[in-house]
Coordinates of N, CA, C and O and ligand atoms in Angstrom, one line a residue:
X278 N -46.1 85.1 -4.3 CA -46.5 86.6 -5.0 C -47.4 87.3 -4.0 O -48.4 86.6 -3.3
X279 N -47.0 88.6 -3.5 CA -47.9 89.1 -2.4 C -49.1 89.8 -3.2 O -49.1 90.2 -4.3
X280 N -50.2 89.9 -2.5 CA -51.5 90.5 -3.0 C -51.5 91.9 -3.1 O -50.8 92.5 -2.3
X281 N -51.8 92.5 -4.1 CA -51.7 94.0 -4.3 C -52.9 94.4 -3.6 O -53.9 94.1 -3.2
X282 N -52.5 95.6 -2.9 CA -53.5 96.5 -2.2 C -53.8 97.6 -2.9 O -53.1 98.4 -3.6
X283 N -55.2 98.1 -2.5 CA -55.4 99.6 -3.1 C -55.8 100.5 -2.0 O -56.4 99.9 -0.8
X284 N -55.8 101.8 -2.2 CA -56.2 102.7 -1.2 C -57.6 103.1 -1.5 O -57.7 103.4 -2.6
X285 N -58.4 103.0 -0.6 CA -59.9 103.8 -0.9 C -59.9 105.1 0.1 O -59.7 105.0 1.2
X286 N -60.2 106.2 -0.7 CA -60.1 107.3 0.1 C -61.6 107.9 0.0 O -62.1 108.0 -1.0
X287 N -61.9 108.4 1.1 CA -63.0 109.0 1.5 C -62.7 110.6 1.7 O -62.6 111.0 2.8
X288 N -62.8 111.2 0.6 CA -62.2 112.7 0.6 C -63.1 113.5 1.6 O -62.7 114.5 2.2
X289 N -64.5 113.1 1.5 CA -65.5 114.0 2.3 C -65.1 114.0 3.8 O -65.5 114.8 4.6
X290 N -64.6 112.8 4.1 CA -64.3 112.6 5.7 C -62.9 113.2 6.1 O -62.6 113.5 7.3
X291 N -62.1 113.5 5.0 CA -60.7 114.0 5.4 C -60.8 115.3 6.0 O -61.5 116.2 5.4
X292 N -60.2 115.6 7.2 CA -60.1 116.9 7.6 C -58.9 117.5 7.5 O -58.6 118.6 8.3
X293 N -58.0 117.0 7.0 CA -56.5 117.6 6.5 C -55.7 117.6 7.8 O -54.8 118.5 7.8
X294 N -55.7 116.5 8.4 CA -54.7 116.5 9.5 C -53.3 116.3 9.1 O -52.4 116.5 9.7
X295 N -53.4 115.5 8.0 CA -52.0 115.2 7.5 C -51.4 114.0 8.1 O -50.1 113.9 7.8
X296 N -51.9 113.3 8.9 CA -51.1 112.2 9.6 C -50.7 111.1 8.6 O -49.5 110.7 8.6
X297 N -51.5 110.8 7.8 CA -51.1 109.8 6.7 C -50.2 110.1 6.0 O -49.2 109.4 5.8
X298 N -50.0 111.5 5.5 CA -49.0 112.0 4.6 C -47.7 112.1 5.4 O -46.5 111.9 4.9
X299 N -47.6 112.1 6.8 CA -46.5 112.2 7.5 C -45.9 110.7 7.5 O -44.8 110.6 7.5
X300 N -46.7 109.9 7.8 CA -46.5 108.4 7.9 C -46.0 107.9 6.7 O -45.0 107.2 6.7
X301 N -46.7 108.1 5.5 CA -46.5 107.5 4.3 C -46.6 108.4 3.1 O -47.6 108.4 2.4
X302 N -45.7 109.4 3.1 CA -45.8 110.5 2.1 C -45.5 109.8 0.6 O -46.0 110.7 -0.5
X303 N -45.1 108.7 0.6 CA -45.0 108.1 -0.9 C -46.4 107.7 -1.4 O -46.7 107.8 -2.8
X304 N -47.3 107.5 -0.6 CA -48.8 107.1 -1.1 C -49.5 108.3 -0.9 O -50.5 108.6 -1.7
X305 N -49.6 108.7 0.3 CA -50.6 109.9 0.6 C -50.1 111.2 0.5 O -49.1 111.7 1.0
X306 N -50.8 112.0 -0.6 CA -50.4 113.4 -0.8 C -51.5 114.3 -0.1 O -52.6 113.9 -0.2
X307 N -51.0 115.5 -0.2 CA -52.2 116.6 0.5 C -52.3 117.6 -0.7 O -51.2 118.3 -1.2
X308 N -53.5 118.1 -1.1 CA -53.7 118.9 -2.1 C -53.5 120.4 -1.5 O -53.3 120.5 -0.3
X309 N -53.9 121.4 -2.4 CA -53.6 122.7 -1.8 C -54.5 123.1 -0.7 O -54.1 124.2 0.1
X310 N -55.6 122.4 -0.5 CA -56.4 122.7 0.6 C -56.1 121.8 1.8 O -56.9 121.6 2.9
X311 N -55.0 120.8 1.8 CA -54.5 120.0 2.6 C -55.4 118.7 2.8 O -55.4 118.0 3.7
X312 N -56.2 118.5 1.7 CA -57.2 117.4 1.7 C -56.2 116.2 0.8 O -55.5 116.5 -0.2
X313 N -56.5 115.0 1.3 CA -55.6 113.8 0.8 C -56.1 113.4 -0.4 O -57.3 113.6 -0.9
X314 N -55.1 113.0 -1.3 CA -55.4 112.4 -2.5 C -54.2 111.3 -2.7 O -53.1 111.5 -2.0
X315 N -54.4 110.4 -3.7 CA -53.4 109.5 -4.1 C -53.0 109.6 -5.6 O -54.1 109.9 -6.4
X316 N -51.9 109.4 -6.1 CA -51.6 109.6 -7.5 C -52.1 108.3 -8.2 O -52.5 108.2 -9.2
X317 N -51.9 107.1 -7.2 CA -52.3 105.8 -7.8 C -52.8 105.2 -6.7 O -52.2 105.0 -5.6
X318 N -53.9 104.5 -6.8 CA -54.7 103.8 -5.7 C -53.9 102.5 -5.4 O -54.2 102.0 -4.3
X319 N -53.1 102.0 -6.3 CA -52.5 100.8 -6.1 C -51.3 101.1 -5.2 O -50.5 101.9 -5.5
X320 N -51.0 100.3 -4.0 CA -50.0 100.6 -3.0 C -48.8 100.0 -3.7 O -48.7 98.7 -4.0
X321 N -47.7 100.8 -3.9 CA -46.4 100.3 -4.5 C -45.9 98.9 -3.6 O -46.0 99.1 -2.4
X322 N -45.2 98.2 -4.3 CA -44.6 97.0 -3.4 C -43.7 97.4 -2.5 O -42.8 98.5 -2.8
X323 N -43.7 97.1 -1.3 CA -42.7 97.4 -0.1 C -43.3 98.3 0.7 O -42.7 98.7 1.7
X324 N -44.3 99.0 0.3 CA -45.0 100.2 1.1 C -46.3 99.7 1.7 O -46.9 100.6 2.3
X325 N -46.5 98.4 1.5 CA -47.7 97.9 2.2 C -48.0 98.3 3.7 O -49.0 98.9 4.0
X326 N -47.1 98.1 4.4 CA -47.1 98.2 5.9 C -47.4 99.6 6.3 O -47.9 100.1 7.0
X327 N -46.5 100.6 5.5 CA -46.4 102.0 5.7 C -47.9 102.5 5.5 O -48.3 103.4 6.1
X328 N -48.3 102.1 4.3 CA -49.5 102.7 3.9 C -50.7 102.2 4.8 O -51.5 102.9 5.0
X329 N -50.6 101.0 5.3 CA -51.6 100.5 6.2 C -51.5 101.3 7.6 O -52.6 101.6 8.2
X330 N -50.3 101.5 8.0 CA -50.2 102.4 9.0 C -50.9 103.7 9.0 O -51.3 104.2 9.9
X331 N -50.4 104.4 7.9 CA -51.0 105.7 7.6 C -52.6 105.6 7.5 O -53.2 106.6 8.2
X332 N -53.1 104.6 7.0 CA -54.5 104.7 7.0 C -55.2 104.5 8.3 O -56.2 105.0 8.7
X333 N -54.5 103.4 9.2 CA -54.9 103.2 10.5 C -54.8 104.5 11.3 O -55.6 104.7 12.3
X334 N -53.9 105.4 11.0 CA -53.5 106.6 12.0 C -54.5 107.7 11.6 O -54.5 108.6 12.4
X335 N -55.4 107.5 10.5 CA -56.3 108.7 10.3 C -57.4 108.8 11.2 O -58.2 107.9 11.4
X336 N -57.5 109.9 12.1 CA -58.3 110.1 12.9 C -59.8 110.1 12.5 O -60.9 110.1 13.2
X337 N -60.0 110.3 11.3 CA -61.3 110.5 10.6 C -61.8 109.2 9.8 O -62.8 109.3 9.3
X338 N -61.0 108.1 10.0 CA -61.2 106.8 9.3 C -61.6 107.3 7.7 O -62.5 106.5 7.2
X339 N -60.8 108.0 7.2 CA -60.9 108.5 5.7 C -60.3 107.5 4.8 O -60.5 107.6 3.7
X340 N -59.5 106.7 5.3 CA -58.6 105.7 4.4 C -58.9 104.3 4.7 O -58.9 104.0 5.9
X341 N -58.9 103.5 3.8 CA -59.0 102.1 3.9 C -58.0 101.5 2.9 O -57.9 101.8 1.7
X342 N -57.6 100.2 3.2 CA -56.8 99.6 2.5 C -57.4 98.2 2.1 O -57.9 97.5 3.2
X343 N -57.5 98.0 0.9 CA -58.4 96.6 0.5 C -57.6 96.1 -0.5 O -56.6 96.6 -1.2
X344 N -57.9 94.7 -0.6 CA -57.2 93.7 -1.6 C -57.8 94.4 -3.1 O -58.9 94.9 -3.2
X345 N -56.8 94.5 -4.1 CA -57.0 95.0 -5.3 C -58.1 93.9 -6.0 O -57.8 92.8 -5.9
Ligands
SF4_1235 S1 -54.9 111.5 8.2 FE1 -56.9 111.2 7.5 S2 -57.9 113.2 7.9 FE2 -55.8 113.5 8.0 S3 -55.1 114.2 5.8 FE3 -54.9 111.8 6.1 S4 -56.8 111.3 5.3 FE4 -57.1 113.3 5.8

């Protein structure tokens, strides 16, 4: 069984570059102001790698992936 992962978002650090949403739009959404949010902090099965890539690509270090 694979370990569940969750996304931790630091909205204050987000500058709205949208890199995360480009890489993994299933997990990272942008609000009307272009600031990141997630519908569900638990990363859906099968999207772990993509979610991690999106988090790693954030130039503001606003996203972290942690074990649930
Ligand atoms: S990549 Fe980082 S700064 Fe850009 S929208 Fe996503 S969380 Fe915000």
